[in-house]
Short mmCIF file of C-alpha atoms in Angstrom, two decimals:
data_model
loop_
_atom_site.label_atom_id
_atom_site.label_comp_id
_atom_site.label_asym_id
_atom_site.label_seq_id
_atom_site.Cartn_x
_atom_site.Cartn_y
_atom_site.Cartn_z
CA UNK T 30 -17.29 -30.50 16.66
CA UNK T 31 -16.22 -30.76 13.00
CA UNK T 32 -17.22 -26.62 12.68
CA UNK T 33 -15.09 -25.99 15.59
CA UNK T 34 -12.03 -27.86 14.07
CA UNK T 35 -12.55 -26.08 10.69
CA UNK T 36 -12.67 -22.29 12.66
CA UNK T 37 -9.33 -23.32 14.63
CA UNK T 38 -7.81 -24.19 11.16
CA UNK T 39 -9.19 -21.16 9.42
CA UNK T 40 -7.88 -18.68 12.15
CA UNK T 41 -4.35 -20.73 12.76
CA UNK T 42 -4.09 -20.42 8.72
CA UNK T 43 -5.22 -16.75 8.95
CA UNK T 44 -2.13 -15.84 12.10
CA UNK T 45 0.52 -17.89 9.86
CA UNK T 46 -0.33 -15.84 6.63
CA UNK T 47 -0.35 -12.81 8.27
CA UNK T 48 3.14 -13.87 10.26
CA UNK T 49 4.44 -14.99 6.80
CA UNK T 50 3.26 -12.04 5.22
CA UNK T 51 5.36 -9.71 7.58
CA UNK T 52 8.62 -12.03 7.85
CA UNK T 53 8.61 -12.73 4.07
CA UNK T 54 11.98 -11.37 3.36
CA UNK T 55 13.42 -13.17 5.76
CA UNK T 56 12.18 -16.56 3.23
CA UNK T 57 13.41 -17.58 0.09
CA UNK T 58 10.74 -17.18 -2.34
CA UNK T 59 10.35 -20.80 -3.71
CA UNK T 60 9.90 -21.68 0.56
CA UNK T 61 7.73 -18.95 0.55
CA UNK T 62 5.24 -19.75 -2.70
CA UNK T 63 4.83 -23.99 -1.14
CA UNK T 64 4.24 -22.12 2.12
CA UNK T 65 1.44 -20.24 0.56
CA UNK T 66 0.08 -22.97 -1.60
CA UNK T 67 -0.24 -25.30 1.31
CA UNK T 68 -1.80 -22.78 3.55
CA UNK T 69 -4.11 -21.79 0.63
CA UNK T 70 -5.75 -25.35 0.37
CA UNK T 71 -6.21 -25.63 4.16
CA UNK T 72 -7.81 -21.75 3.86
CA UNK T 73 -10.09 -22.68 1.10
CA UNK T 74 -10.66 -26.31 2.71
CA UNK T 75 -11.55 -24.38 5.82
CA UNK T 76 -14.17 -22.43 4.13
CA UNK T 77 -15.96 -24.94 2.35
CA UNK T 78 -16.20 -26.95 5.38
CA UNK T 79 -17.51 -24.26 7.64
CA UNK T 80 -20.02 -23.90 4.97
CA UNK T 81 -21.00 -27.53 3.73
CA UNK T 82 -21.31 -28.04 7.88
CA UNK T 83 -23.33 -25.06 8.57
CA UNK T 84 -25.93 -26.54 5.70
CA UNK T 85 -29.10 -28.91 7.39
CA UNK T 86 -28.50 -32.37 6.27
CA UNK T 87 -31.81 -33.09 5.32
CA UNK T 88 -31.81 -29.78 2.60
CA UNK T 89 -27.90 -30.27 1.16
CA UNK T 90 -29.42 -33.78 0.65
CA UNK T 91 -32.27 -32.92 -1.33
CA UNK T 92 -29.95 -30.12 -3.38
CA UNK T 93 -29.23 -31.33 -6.52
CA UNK T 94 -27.01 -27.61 -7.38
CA UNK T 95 -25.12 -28.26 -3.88
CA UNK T 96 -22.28 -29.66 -5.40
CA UNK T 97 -22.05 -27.06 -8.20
CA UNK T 98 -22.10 -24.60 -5.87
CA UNK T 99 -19.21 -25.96 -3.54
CA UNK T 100 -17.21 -26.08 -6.98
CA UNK T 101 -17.78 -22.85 -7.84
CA UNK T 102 -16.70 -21.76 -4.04
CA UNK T 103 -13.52 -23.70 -4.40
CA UNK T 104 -12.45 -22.25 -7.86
CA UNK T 105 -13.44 -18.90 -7.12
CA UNK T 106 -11.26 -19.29 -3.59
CA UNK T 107 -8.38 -20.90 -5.66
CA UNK T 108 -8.14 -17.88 -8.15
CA UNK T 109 -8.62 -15.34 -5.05
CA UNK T 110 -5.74 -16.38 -3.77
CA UNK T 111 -3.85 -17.56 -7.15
CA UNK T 112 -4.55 -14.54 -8.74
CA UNK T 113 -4.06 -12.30 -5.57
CA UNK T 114 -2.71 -13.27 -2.26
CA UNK T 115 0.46 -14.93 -4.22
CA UNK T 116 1.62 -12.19 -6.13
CA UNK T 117 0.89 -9.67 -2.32
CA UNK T 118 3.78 -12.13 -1.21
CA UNK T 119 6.01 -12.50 -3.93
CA UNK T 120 5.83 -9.68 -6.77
CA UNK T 121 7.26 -12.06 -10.01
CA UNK T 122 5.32 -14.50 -8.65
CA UNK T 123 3.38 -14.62 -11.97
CA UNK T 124 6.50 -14.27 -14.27
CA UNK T 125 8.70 -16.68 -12.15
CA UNK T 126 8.59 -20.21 -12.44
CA UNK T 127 7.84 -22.13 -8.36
CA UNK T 128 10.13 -25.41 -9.64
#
């Protein structure tokens, strides 16, 4: 059940990033960057849970690197879309200032 909850919010997050990313200049760009931040954390969120629920219980238990691992996944989703989906949106996005 919990999978199924984490594919609706991956694919709902996937439609309103792609419906952001074609009405963006209708949005002011500070709107626009909290939009993305928000939707960023439930993407990456998404992901990890998809994957930590896919995993048998009985082996992420005895994994001592499983944790590691799902912090790795997380930082390496943060800077993916940090680093890259941000500055698709908004171009000074890495010179401007979001406050």
């Amino acid at each position: 059940m919990l999978r199924r909850i984490y594919w609706i919010a991956l694919i709902l997050t996937l439609i309103t990033g792609l419906l952001l990313y074609l009405f963006k200049a209708n949005i002011e760009t500070k709107i626009l960057l909290w939009l993305l931040f928000f939707l960023s954390m439930i993407l990456i969120s998404s992901i990890h849970g998809i994957i930590a629920h896919s995993i048998n219980p009985e082996l992420k238990g005895g994994l001592i690197v499983y944790p590691i691992l799902m912090g790795i996944l997380f930082a390496v989703l943060f800077f993916i879309c940090l680093f890259l989906i941000m500055p698709l949106f908004c171009s000074d996005f890495l010179g401007g200032s979001i406050f």
